[in-house]
PDB file of C-alpha atoms and ligand atoms in Angstrom:
ATOM      1  CA  UNK A1291     -13.816 -18.093  -5.605  1.00  0.00           C
ATOM      2  CA  UNK A1292     -12.650 -15.289  -7.971  1.00  0.00           C
ATOM      3  CA  UNK A1293     -11.072 -17.008 -10.850  1.00  0.00           C
ATOM      4  CA  UNK A1294     -13.013 -19.403 -12.873  1.00  0.00           C
ATOM      5  CA  UNK A1295     -12.043 -22.801 -11.480  1.00  0.00           C
ATOM      6  CA  UNK A1296     -11.260 -24.261 -15.046  1.00  0.00           C
ATOM      7  CA  UNK A1297      -9.606 -21.054 -16.315  1.00  0.00           C
ATOM      8  CA  UNK A1298      -6.248 -21.821 -17.865  1.00  0.00           C
ATOM      9  CA  UNK A1299      -3.974 -19.237 -16.130  1.00  0.00           C
ATOM     10  CA  UNK A1300      -0.355 -20.560 -16.109  1.00  0.00           C
ATOM     11  CA  UNK A1301       1.135 -23.430 -18.287  1.00  0.00           C
ATOM     12  CA  UNK A1302       1.133 -22.552 -21.890  1.00  0.00           C
ATOM     13  CA  UNK A1303       1.202 -19.171 -21.169  1.00  0.00           C
ATOM     14  CA  UNK A1304       4.338 -18.941 -19.039  1.00  0.00           C
ATOM     15  CA  UNK A1305       6.332 -20.746 -21.687  1.00  0.00           C
ATOM     16  CA  UNK A1306       6.307 -17.820 -23.828  1.00  0.00           C
ATOM     17  CA  UNK A1307       8.667 -16.149 -21.371  1.00  0.00           C
ATOM     18  CA  UNK A1308      12.473 -15.628 -21.437  1.00  0.00           C
ATOM     19  CA  UNK A1309      12.254 -13.328 -24.550  1.00  0.00           C
ATOM     20  CA  UNK A1310       9.739 -10.952 -22.992  1.00  0.00           C
ATOM     21  CA  UNK A1311       5.884 -10.915 -23.434  1.00  0.00           C
ATOM     22  CA  UNK A1312       4.110 -10.220 -26.515  1.00  0.00           C
ATOM     23  CA  UNK A1313       6.694  -9.214 -28.880  1.00  0.00           C
ATOM     24  CA  UNK A1314       7.816  -6.234 -27.138  1.00  0.00           C
ATOM     25  CA  UNK A1315      11.291  -4.898 -27.544  1.00  0.00           C
ATOM     26  CA  UNK A1316      13.134  -5.500 -24.348  1.00  0.00           C
ATOM     27  CA  UNK A1317      16.662  -5.266 -23.170  1.00  0.00           C
ATOM     28  CA  UNK A1318      18.654  -8.496 -23.087  1.00  0.00           C
ATOM     29  CA  UNK A1319      18.989 -10.064 -19.625  1.00  0.00           C
ATOM     30  CA  UNK A1320      16.001  -8.801 -18.116  1.00  0.00           C
ATOM     31  CA  UNK A1321      13.422 -10.871 -20.083  1.00  0.00           C
ATOM     32  CA  UNK A1322      13.136 -13.713 -17.833  1.00  0.00           C
ATOM     33  CA  UNK A1323      12.135 -11.337 -15.160  1.00  0.00           C
ATOM     34  CA  UNK A1324       9.485  -9.635 -17.066  1.00  0.00           C
ATOM     35  CA  UNK A1325       6.903 -12.240 -16.392  1.00  0.00           C
ATOM     36  CA  UNK A1326       8.017 -13.006 -12.934  1.00  0.00           C
ATOM     37  CA  UNK A1327       7.118 -12.442  -9.399  1.00  0.00           C
ATOM     38  CA  UNK A1328      10.154 -12.494  -7.309  1.00  0.00           C
ATOM     39  CA  UNK A1329       9.414 -13.701  -3.793  1.00  0.00           C
ATOM     40  CA  UNK A1330      11.838 -11.778  -1.473  1.00  0.00           C
ATOM     41  CA  UNK A1331      12.549 -13.325   1.933  1.00  0.00           C
ATOM     42  CA  UNK A1332      14.038 -11.401   5.098  1.00  0.00           C
ATOM     43  CA  UNK A1333      17.147  -9.657   3.871  1.00  0.00           C
ATOM     44  CA  UNK A1334      16.113  -9.153   0.373  1.00  0.00           C
ATOM     45  CA  UNK A1335      17.474 -12.262  -1.286  1.00  0.00           C
ATOM     46  CA  UNK A1336      15.398 -13.578  -3.969  1.00  0.00           C
ATOM     47  CA  UNK A1337      13.507 -16.741  -2.771  1.00  0.00           C
ATOM     48  CA  UNK A1338      11.822 -17.650  -5.987  1.00  0.00           C
ATOM     49  CA  UNK A1339      11.921 -16.436  -9.401  1.00  0.00           C
ATOM     50  CA  UNK A1340       8.661 -17.353 -11.085  1.00  0.00           C
ATOM     51  CA  UNK A1341       7.671 -17.364 -14.607  1.00  0.00           C
ATOM     52  CA  UNK A1342       9.677 -17.019 -17.612  1.00  0.00           C
ATOM     53  CA  UNK A1343      10.065 -20.760 -17.832  1.00  0.00           C
ATOM     54  CA  UNK A1344      12.667 -20.629 -14.997  1.00  0.00           C
ATOM     55  CA  UNK A1345      11.533 -21.606 -11.456  1.00  0.00           C
ATOM     56  CA  UNK A1346      14.105 -21.659  -8.386  1.00  0.00           C
ATOM     57  CA  UNK A1347      12.894 -21.933  -5.040  1.00  0.00           C
ATOM     58  CA  UNK A1348      14.964 -21.382  -1.922  1.00  0.00           C
ATOM     59  CA  UNK A1349      12.515 -21.679   1.276  1.00  0.00           C
ATOM     60  CA  UNK A1350       9.835 -19.724   0.155  1.00  0.00           C
ATOM     61  CA  UNK A1351       7.925 -18.673   3.314  1.00  0.00           C
ATOM     62  CA  UNK A1352       4.595 -19.168   1.591  1.00  0.00           C
ATOM     63  CA  UNK A1353       2.758 -20.349  -1.444  1.00  0.00           C
ATOM     64  CA  UNK A1354       4.612 -23.616  -1.896  1.00  0.00           C
ATOM     65  CA  UNK A1355       4.808 -25.316  -5.309  1.00  0.00           C
ATOM     66  CA  UNK A1356       4.414 -22.986  -8.200  1.00  0.00           C
ATOM     67  CA  UNK A1357       4.158 -26.233 -10.296  1.00  0.00           C
ATOM     68  CA  UNK A1358       0.569 -26.361  -9.500  1.00  0.00           C
ATOM     69  CA  UNK A1359      -0.370 -23.245 -10.917  1.00  0.00           C
ATOM     70  CA  UNK A1360      -2.032 -23.942 -13.981  1.00  0.00           C
ATOM     71  CA  UNK A1361      -5.855 -23.522 -13.334  1.00  0.00           C
ATOM     72  CA  UNK A1362      -8.277 -20.861 -11.776  1.00  0.00           C
ATOM     73  CA  UNK A1363      -8.858 -23.275  -9.071  1.00  0.00           C
ATOM     74  CA  UNK A1364      -5.013 -23.157  -8.270  1.00  0.00           C
ATOM     75  CA  UNK A1365      -5.166 -19.415  -8.143  1.00  0.00           C
ATOM     76  CA  UNK A1366      -7.974 -19.068  -6.044  1.00  0.00           C
ATOM     77  CA  UNK A1367      -6.059 -21.479  -3.470  1.00  0.00           C
ATOM     78  CA  UNK A1368      -2.534 -19.856  -3.556  1.00  0.00           C
ATOM     79  CA  UNK A1369      -1.637 -16.476  -2.985  1.00  0.00           C
ATOM     80  CA  UNK A1370       1.706 -16.622  -5.028  1.00  0.00           C
ATOM     81  CA  UNK A1371      -0.367 -18.185  -7.978  1.00  0.00           C
ATOM     82  CA  UNK A1372      -3.015 -15.818  -7.730  1.00  0.00           C
ATOM     83  CA  UNK A1373      -0.475 -12.851  -8.088  1.00  0.00           C
ATOM     84  CA  UNK A1374       1.177 -14.690 -11.037  1.00  0.00           C
ATOM     85  CA  UNK A1375      -1.897 -15.386 -12.902  1.00  0.00           C
ATOM     86  CA  UNK A1376      -3.085 -11.596 -12.030  1.00  0.00           C
ATOM     87  CA  UNK A1377       0.228 -10.519 -13.379  1.00  0.00           C
ATOM     88  CA  UNK A1378       0.005 -12.435 -16.454  1.00  0.00           C
ATOM     89  CA  UNK A1379      -3.452 -11.137 -17.199  1.00  0.00           C
ATOM     90  CA  UNK A1380      -2.425  -7.766 -16.674  1.00  0.00           C
ATOM     91  CA  UNK A1381       0.440  -8.062 -18.857  1.00  0.00           C
ATOM     92  CA  UNK A1382      -1.605  -9.501 -21.658  1.00  0.00           C
ATOM     93  CA  UNK A1383      -4.267  -6.689 -21.224  1.00  0.00           C
ATOM     94  CA  UNK A1384      -1.980  -3.829 -21.206  1.00  0.00           C
ATOM     95  CA  UNK A1385       0.307  -5.384 -23.998  1.00  0.00           C
ATOM     96  CA  UNK A1386      -3.043  -5.264 -26.044  1.00  0.00           C
ATOM     97  CA  UNK A1387      -4.389  -1.943 -24.482  1.00  0.00           C
ATOM     98  CA  UNK A1388      -1.307   0.185 -24.588  1.00  0.00           C
ATOM     99  CA  UNK A1389       1.566  -1.513 -26.522  1.00  0.00           C
ATOM    100  CA  UNK A1390       3.771   1.323 -25.771  1.00  0.00           C
ATOM    101  CA  UNK A1391       4.056   0.123 -21.949  1.00  0.00           C
ATOM    102  CA  UNK A1392       6.754  -2.233 -21.338  1.00  0.00           C
ATOM    103  CA  UNK A1393       5.582  -5.174 -19.165  1.00  0.00           C
ATOM    104  CA  UNK A1394       6.650  -4.651 -15.437  1.00  0.00           C
ATOM    105  CA  UNK A1395       7.345  -7.025 -12.578  1.00  0.00           C
ATOM    106  CA  UNK A1396       5.954  -7.424  -9.243  1.00  0.00           C
ATOM    107  CA  UNK A1397       7.933  -8.369  -6.001  1.00  0.00           C
ATOM    108  CA  UNK A1398       6.263  -9.868  -3.014  1.00  0.00           C
ATOM    109  CA  UNK A1399       8.470  -9.450   0.047  1.00  0.00           C
ATOM    110  CA  UNK A1400       8.492  -9.826   3.879  1.00  0.00           C
ATOM    111  CA  UNK A1401      10.581  -7.590   6.124  1.00  0.00           C
ATOM    112  CA  UNK A1402      12.248  -5.378   3.920  1.00  0.00           C
ATOM    113  CA  UNK A1403      13.338  -4.860   0.291  1.00  0.00           C
ATOM    114  CA  UNK A1404      15.850  -2.804  -1.373  1.00  0.00           C
ATOM    115  CA  UNK A1405      14.507  -0.995  -4.690  1.00  0.00           C
ATOM    116  CA  UNK A1406      15.382   1.617  -7.057  1.00  0.00           C
ATOM    117  CA  UNK A1407      13.675   4.067  -4.654  1.00  0.00           C
ATOM    118  CA  UNK A1408      15.711   3.021  -1.561  1.00  0.00           C
ATOM    119  CA  UNK A1409      14.900   0.418   1.241  1.00  0.00           C
ATOM    120  CA  UNK A1410      11.221  -0.286   2.107  1.00  0.00           C
ATOM    121  CA  UNK A1411      10.000  -2.138   5.017  1.00  0.00           C
ATOM    122  CA  UNK A1412       6.689  -3.933   5.137  1.00  0.00           C
ATOM    123  CA  UNK A1413       5.245  -0.850   7.067  1.00  0.00           C
ATOM    124  CA  UNK A1414       5.206   0.924   3.731  1.00  0.00           C
ATOM    125  CA  UNK A1415       2.553  -1.063   2.283  1.00  0.00           C
ATOM    126  CA  UNK A1416       2.306  -1.628  -1.460  1.00  0.00           C
ATOM    127  CA  UNK A1417       3.842   0.629  -3.882  1.00  0.00           C
ATOM    128  CA  UNK A1418       5.178   1.540  -7.252  1.00  0.00           C
ATOM    129  CA  UNK A1419       8.773   2.732  -7.740  1.00  0.00           C
ATOM    130  CA  UNK A1420       9.039   4.914 -10.969  1.00  0.00           C
ATOM    131  CA  UNK A1421      12.758   4.474 -10.907  1.00  0.00           C
ATOM    132  CA  UNK A1422      13.234   0.691 -11.379  1.00  0.00           C
ATOM    133  CA  UNK A1423       9.583   0.710 -12.756  1.00  0.00           C
ATOM    134  CA  UNK A1424       8.510  -2.215 -10.529  1.00  0.00           C
ATOM    135  CA  UNK A1425       5.910  -3.035  -8.160  1.00  0.00           C
ATOM    136  CA  UNK A1426       6.412  -3.927  -4.479  1.00  0.00           C
ATOM    137  CA  UNK A1427       3.975  -5.834  -2.312  1.00  0.00           C
ATOM    138  CA  UNK A1428       4.657  -6.945   1.344  1.00  0.00           C
ATOM    139  CA  UNK A1429       3.146 -10.196   2.405  1.00  0.00           C
ATOM    140  CA  UNK A1430       1.757  -9.047   5.821  1.00  0.00           C
ATOM    141  CA  UNK A1431      -0.418  -6.438   3.795  1.00  0.00           C
ATOM    142  CA  UNK A1432      -1.927  -9.464   1.841  1.00  0.00           C
ATOM    143  CA  UNK A1433      -2.369 -11.538   4.903  1.00  0.00           C
ATOM    144  CA  UNK A1434      -4.195  -8.750   6.427  1.00  0.00           C
ATOM    145  CA  UNK A1435      -6.490  -8.384   3.478  1.00  0.00           C
ATOM    146  CA  UNK A1436      -7.092 -12.184   3.757  1.00  0.00           C
ATOM    147  CA  UNK A1437      -7.980 -11.985   7.391  1.00  0.00           C
ATOM    148  CA  UNK A1438     -10.415  -9.047   7.075  1.00  0.00           C
ATOM    149  CA  UNK A1439     -12.521 -10.175   4.212  1.00  0.00           C
ATOM    150  CA  UNK A1440     -15.386 -12.745   3.829  1.00  0.00           C
ATOM    151  CA  UNK A1441     -16.527 -14.199   0.638  1.00  0.00           C
ATOM    152  CA  UNK A1442     -13.532 -14.701  -1.377  1.00  0.00           C
ATOM    153  CA  UNK A1443     -10.997 -14.555   1.411  1.00  0.00           C
ATOM    154  CA  UNK A1444      -9.707 -11.218   0.086  1.00  0.00           C
ATOM    155  CA  UNK A1445      -8.705 -12.459  -3.295  1.00  0.00           C
ATOM    156  CA  UNK A1446     -10.121  -9.995  -5.286  1.00  0.00           C
ATOM    157  CA  UNK A1447      -8.746  -7.286  -2.985  1.00  0.00           C
ATOM    158  CA  UNK A1448      -5.230  -8.486  -3.588  1.00  0.00           C
ATOM    159  CA  UNK A1449      -5.882  -8.618  -7.339  1.00  0.00           C
ATOM    160  CA  UNK A1450      -7.081  -5.290  -7.254  1.00  0.00           C
ATOM    161  CA  UNK A1451      -4.213  -3.725  -5.507  1.00  0.00           C
ATOM    162  CA  UNK A1452      -1.853  -5.350  -7.878  1.00  0.00           C
ATOM    163  CA  UNK A1453      -4.174  -4.002 -10.761  1.00  0.00           C
ATOM    164  CA  UNK A1454      -3.954  -0.411  -9.502  1.00  0.00           C
ATOM    165  CA  UNK A1455      -0.030  -0.537  -9.010  1.00  0.00           C
ATOM    166  CA  UNK A1456       0.351  -1.962 -12.693  1.00  0.00           C
ATOM    167  CA  UNK A1457      -1.930   1.214 -13.424  1.00  0.00           C
ATOM    168  CA  UNK A1458       0.912   3.446 -12.112  1.00  0.00           C
ATOM    169  CA  UNK A1459       3.318   1.668 -14.375  1.00  0.00           C
ATOM    170  CA  UNK A1460       1.199   2.254 -17.267  1.00  0.00           C
ATOM    171  CA  UNK A1461       0.844   5.969 -16.037  1.00  0.00           C
ATOM    172  CA  UNK A1462       4.787   5.826 -15.854  1.00  0.00           C
ATOM    173  CA  UNK A1463       4.792   5.153 -19.487  1.00  0.00           C
ATOM    174  CA  UNK A1464       2.058   7.702 -20.665  1.00  0.00           C
ATOM    175  CA  UNK A1465       3.516  10.364 -18.635  1.00  0.00           C
ATOM    176  CA  UNK A1466       0.501  10.841 -16.426  1.00  0.00           C
ATOM    177  CA  UNK A1467       2.531   9.914 -13.206  1.00  0.00           C
ATOM    178  CA  UNK A1468       4.522  13.350 -13.181  1.00  0.00           C
ATOM    179  CA  UNK A1469       1.117  14.946 -12.310  1.00  0.00           C
ATOM    180  CA  UNK A1470       1.233  13.427  -8.967  1.00  0.00           C
ATOM    181  CA  UNK A1471       4.539  15.173  -8.383  1.00  0.00           C
ATOM    182  CA  UNK A1472       3.711  18.320 -10.052  1.00  0.00           C
ATOM    183  CA  UNK A1473       0.514  19.009  -8.283  1.00  0.00           C
ATOM    184  CA  UNK A1474       0.511  17.178  -4.925  1.00  0.00           C
ATOM    185  CA  UNK A1475      -2.119  19.048  -2.657  1.00  0.00           C
ATOM    186  CA  UNK A1476      -6.029  19.244  -2.507  1.00  0.00           C
ATOM    187  CA  UNK A1477      -8.806  17.226  -3.399  1.00  0.00           C
ATOM    188  CA  UNK A1478      -8.755  18.260  -7.390  1.00  0.00           C
ATOM    189  CA  UNK A1479      -4.680  17.775  -7.319  1.00  0.00           C
ATOM    190  CA  UNK A1480      -2.955  16.002  -9.984  1.00  0.00           C
ATOM    191  CA  UNK A1481      -1.961  13.448  -7.107  1.00  0.00           C
ATOM    192  CA  UNK A1482      -5.563  12.561  -6.640  1.00  0.00           C
ATOM    193  CA  UNK A1483      -6.456  12.381 -10.222  1.00  0.00           C
ATOM    194  CA  UNK A1484      -3.529   9.934 -10.654  1.00  0.00           C
ATOM    195  CA  UNK A1485      -4.598   7.631  -7.999  1.00  0.00           C
ATOM    196  CA  UNK A1486      -8.139   7.690  -9.297  1.00  0.00           C
ATOM    197  CA  UNK A1487      -6.922   6.979 -13.112  1.00  0.00           C
ATOM    198  CA  UNK A1488      -4.991   4.095 -11.440  1.00  0.00           C
ATOM    199  CA  UNK A1489      -8.410   2.682 -10.053  1.00  0.00           C
ATOM    200  CA  UNK A1490      -9.912   3.217 -13.581  1.00  0.00           C
ATOM    201  CA  UNK A1491      -7.222   1.378 -15.179  1.00  0.00           C
ATOM    202  CA  UNK A1492      -7.750  -1.336 -12.532  1.00  0.00           C
ATOM    203  CA  UNK A1493     -11.250  -1.647 -13.394  1.00  0.00           C
ATOM    204  CA  UNK A1494     -10.751  -1.708 -17.076  1.00  0.00           C
ATOM    205  CA  UNK A1495      -8.554  -4.728 -16.870  1.00  0.00           C
ATOM    206  CA  UNK A1496     -11.123  -6.450 -14.415  1.00  0.00           C
ATOM    207  CA  UNK A1497     -14.035  -5.674 -16.700  1.00  0.00           C
ATOM    208  CA  UNK A1498     -12.119  -7.291 -19.599  1.00  0.00           C
ATOM    209  CA  UNK A1499     -10.952 -10.322 -17.478  1.00  0.00           C
ATOM    210  CA  UNK A1500     -14.497 -11.021 -16.642  1.00  0.00           C
ATOM    211  CA  UNK A1501     -16.117 -10.549 -20.184  1.00  0.00           C
ATOM    212  CA  UNK A1502     -13.279 -11.329 -22.660  1.00  0.00           C
ATOM    213  CA  UNK A1503     -12.568 -14.967 -23.545  1.00  0.00           C
ATOM    214  CA  UNK A1504      -9.014 -16.052 -24.169  1.00  0.00           C
ATOM    215  CA  UNK A1505      -7.976 -18.033 -27.335  1.00  0.00           C
ATOM    216  CA  UNK A1506      -9.337 -21.142 -25.845  1.00  0.00           C
ATOM    217  CA  UNK A1507     -12.520 -19.532 -25.248  1.00  0.00           C
ATOM    218  CA  UNK A1508     -12.578 -19.352 -21.648  1.00  0.00           C
ATOM    219  CA  UNK A1509     -13.070 -16.395 -19.346  1.00  0.00           C
ATOM    220  CA  UNK A1510     -10.531 -15.564 -16.726  1.00  0.00           C
ATOM    221  CA  UNK A1511     -12.500 -14.300 -13.685  1.00  0.00           C
ATOM    222  CA  UNK A1512     -16.042 -14.895 -12.234  1.00  0.00           C
ATOM    223  CA  UNK A1513     -18.365 -11.792 -12.662  1.00  0.00           C
ATOM    224  CA  UNK A1514     -17.957  -9.225 -10.017  1.00  0.00           C
ATOM    225  CA  UNK A1515     -20.761  -7.695  -8.192  1.00  0.00           C
ATOM    226  CA  UNK A1516     -20.894  -3.971  -7.089  1.00  0.00           C
ATOM    227  CA  UNK A1517     -20.656  -5.272  -3.636  1.00  0.00           C
ATOM    228  CA  UNK A1518     -17.807  -7.532  -4.375  1.00  0.00           C
ATOM    229  CA  UNK A1519     -15.954  -4.650  -5.893  1.00  0.00           C
ATOM    230  CA  UNK A1520     -16.831  -2.281  -3.216  1.00  0.00           C
ATOM    231  CA  UNK A1521     -15.713  -4.671  -0.406  1.00  0.00           C
ATOM    232  CA  UNK A1522     -12.502  -5.238  -2.277  1.00  0.00           C
ATOM    233  CA  UNK A1523     -11.729  -1.585  -2.650  1.00  0.00           C
ATOM    234  CA  UNK A1524     -12.643  -0.431   0.904  1.00  0.00           C
ATOM    235  CA  UNK A1525     -10.585  -3.468   2.336  1.00  0.00           C
ATOM    236  CA  UNK A1526      -7.453  -2.375   0.505  1.00  0.00           C
ATOM    237  CA  UNK A1527      -8.192   1.222   1.702  1.00  0.00           C
ATOM    238  CA  UNK A1528      -8.834   0.322   5.122  1.00  0.00           C
ATOM    239  CA  UNK A1529      -5.678  -1.896   5.471  1.00  0.00           C
ATOM    240  CA  UNK A1530      -3.416   0.656   3.822  1.00  0.00           C
ATOM    241  CA  UNK A1531      -2.587   2.831   1.109  1.00  0.00           C
ATOM    242  CA  UNK A1532      -0.208   2.482  -1.662  1.00  0.00           C
ATOM    243  CA  UNK A1533       2.608   5.187  -2.461  1.00  0.00           C
ATOM    244  CA  UNK A1534       4.248   6.084  -5.508  1.00  0.00           C
ATOM    245  CA  UNK A1535       8.139   6.153  -4.320  1.00  0.00           C
ATOM    246  CA  UNK A1536      10.435   8.605  -6.160  1.00  0.00           C
ATOM    247  CA  UNK A1537      13.390   8.969  -3.872  1.00  0.00           C
ATOM    248  CA  UNK A1538      16.490   8.299  -5.335  1.00  0.00           C
ATOM    249  CA  UNK A1539      18.343   6.915  -2.196  1.00  0.00           C
ATOM    250  CA  UNK A1540      17.708   6.249   1.587  1.00  0.00           C
ATOM    251  CA  UNK A1541      14.587   4.919   3.027  1.00  0.00           C
ATOM    252  CA  UNK A1542      11.601   4.623   1.117  1.00  0.00           C
ATOM    253  CA  UNK A1543       8.959   6.455   3.307  1.00  0.00           C
ATOM    254  CA  UNK A1544       5.512   5.728   4.165  1.00  0.00           C
ATOM    255  CA  UNK A1545       3.146   8.466   3.637  1.00  0.00           C
ATOM    256  CA  UNK A1546      -0.505   9.367   4.371  1.00  0.00           C
ATOM    257  CA  UNK A1547      -1.977  10.859   1.324  1.00  0.00           C
ATOM    258  CA  UNK A1548      -5.296  11.124  -0.260  1.00  0.00           C
ATOM    259  CA  UNK A1549      -6.493   8.808  -2.915  1.00  0.00           C
ATOM    260  CA  UNK A1550      -9.750  10.649  -3.440  1.00  0.00           C
ATOM    261  CA  UNK A1551     -12.869   9.526  -1.371  1.00  0.00           C
ATOM    262  CA  UNK A1552     -14.141   5.952  -1.503  1.00  0.00           C
ATOM    263  CA  UNK A1553     -17.095   7.165  -3.534  1.00  0.00           C
ATOM    264  CA  UNK A1554     -14.612   8.735  -6.079  1.00  0.00           C
ATOM    265  CA  UNK A1555     -12.391   5.715  -6.137  1.00  0.00           C
ATOM    266  CA  UNK A1556     -15.433   3.339  -6.634  1.00  0.00           C
ATOM    267  CA  UNK A1557     -16.953   5.681  -9.287  1.00  0.00           C
ATOM    268  CA  UNK A1558     -13.815   5.548 -11.394  1.00  0.00           C
ATOM    269  CA  UNK A1559     -13.143   1.859 -10.985  1.00  0.00           C
ATOM    270  CA  UNK A1560     -16.742   1.162 -12.108  1.00  0.00           C
ATOM    271  CA  UNK A1561     -16.201   3.546 -14.976  1.00  0.00           C
ATOM    272  CA  UNK A1562     -13.454   1.470 -16.017  1.00  0.00           C
ATOM    273  CA  UNK A1563     -15.080  -1.971 -15.422  1.00  0.00           C
ATOM    274  CA  UNK A1564     -18.323  -1.128 -17.223  1.00  0.00           C
ATOM    275  CA  UNK A1565     -16.648   0.225 -20.351  1.00  0.00           C
ATOM    276  CA  UNK A1566     -13.770  -1.923 -20.441  1.00  0.00           C
ATOM    277  CA  UNK A1567     -11.993   0.902 -22.093  1.00  0.00           C
ATOM    278  CA  UNK A1568      -8.943   2.753 -20.504  1.00  0.00           C
ATOM    279  CA  UNK A1569      -9.574   5.619 -22.748  1.00  0.00           C
ATOM    280  CA  UNK A1570     -12.522   6.350 -20.459  1.00  0.00           C
ATOM    281  CA  UNK A1571     -10.153   6.930 -17.774  1.00  0.00           C
ATOM    282  CA  UNK A1572      -8.820  10.536 -18.597  1.00  0.00           C
ATOM    283  CA  UNK A1573      -9.266  11.833 -15.058  1.00  0.00           C
ATOM    284  CA  UNK A1574      -6.276  14.157 -15.451  1.00  0.00           C
ATOM    285  CA  UNK A1575      -8.367  16.280 -18.062  1.00  0.00           C
ATOM    286  CA  UNK A1576     -11.771  15.672 -16.476  1.00  0.00           C
ATOM    287  CA  UNK A1577     -13.524  18.673 -15.174  1.00  0.00           C
ATOM    288  CA  UNK A1578     -13.750  17.379 -11.878  1.00  0.00           C
ATOM    289  CA  UNK A1579     -12.585  14.251 -10.028  1.00  0.00           C
ATOM    290  CA  UNK A1580     -16.553  13.714  -9.472  1.00  0.00           C
ATOM    291  CA  UNK A1581     -17.118  13.315 -13.338  1.00  0.00           C
ATOM    292  CA  UNK A1582     -17.071   9.798 -13.404  1.00  0.00           C
TER     293      UNK A1582
HETATM  294 ZN1   ZN B1660      -1.582   4.191  -5.970  1.00  0.00          ZN
END
C-alpha cells in the first residue's frame, strides 16, 4: 500500500485534460497527450492513450481497464493506474512549484520504442529524452521491481523512477540538464550533480504528496519511512539506471554511468523529502555533492 486507499486520484482531475493542465500555454494538438501515458506495444504502436478525457485501448498487454482508476486503492492495484496517478500528481506539483516547466508525458513500452532520441529497446531502462521532452519506461523494468520488492510490491520504487525522470524534465526547463553534458566525468561532475538533483526533486514531490492535502482535504500518499525510501531507491538502482538520451538519430544506447553513491542519492532525496522545497535542491552549486 502506497497511495491512501481513499485518495481521489483520477476522475475529476483527468477531465481538465484536452487543453493542457493548469492553465499552461501549450501548442495546439498535443494537449490531449500532456496528461497521457501512452502504452506502447511491440513495434511501437500506441496501445492506449490515457488521460485527457480520451481513452482508446487496443489490446494493452497489462493493466486492463483504466476506467477503474479513480481511487488510491486502484492505483495500488494496477501499474497503469499507478503511473497515471503519479504522473497527475507530479504535474500538479511541478505546475505549482515551477510554472515555467510545461507538463511532460511518460510512455510505457515493451520491446522497443521510437523516440526523438532514436529507437530504444527495453535493455535501455527508464530514460528521459531531452529532444522530444518525454519520459520512457519499459514495462520489463517495472516488472523486475515488482518481483524484487517486499512490502509494497515495488510500488513506491516505480513511482520514484517516474518522479526522478520528471525531475530531468524540470532540469531541461531550468537549463540544469546541460551540466550533465558539459561535465561528464568524476564524482563531483555536473553529470552526477544532475542525477542527485533529480533525486532531490523526486523527494520534494514525494514529501508534498505525503503531507499536502488536495482541494478535498485528502492526502495522496501514505507516509514513507526512511526504510521505505531506502528500499525503493536501492531497488531502482539495483535493477537499472536511467540515462538521459541526447542522440539525434540511430539507436538509443544504454550506458552505465555514475549517479553518485547510494548514500548521496538517499541524502539528496531526503533533503527534498523533508523540506518539500525544490529550492533546497541546488546540487549544481553545492560546494560538494556530499553537502546534502
Ligand atoms: Zn537520472
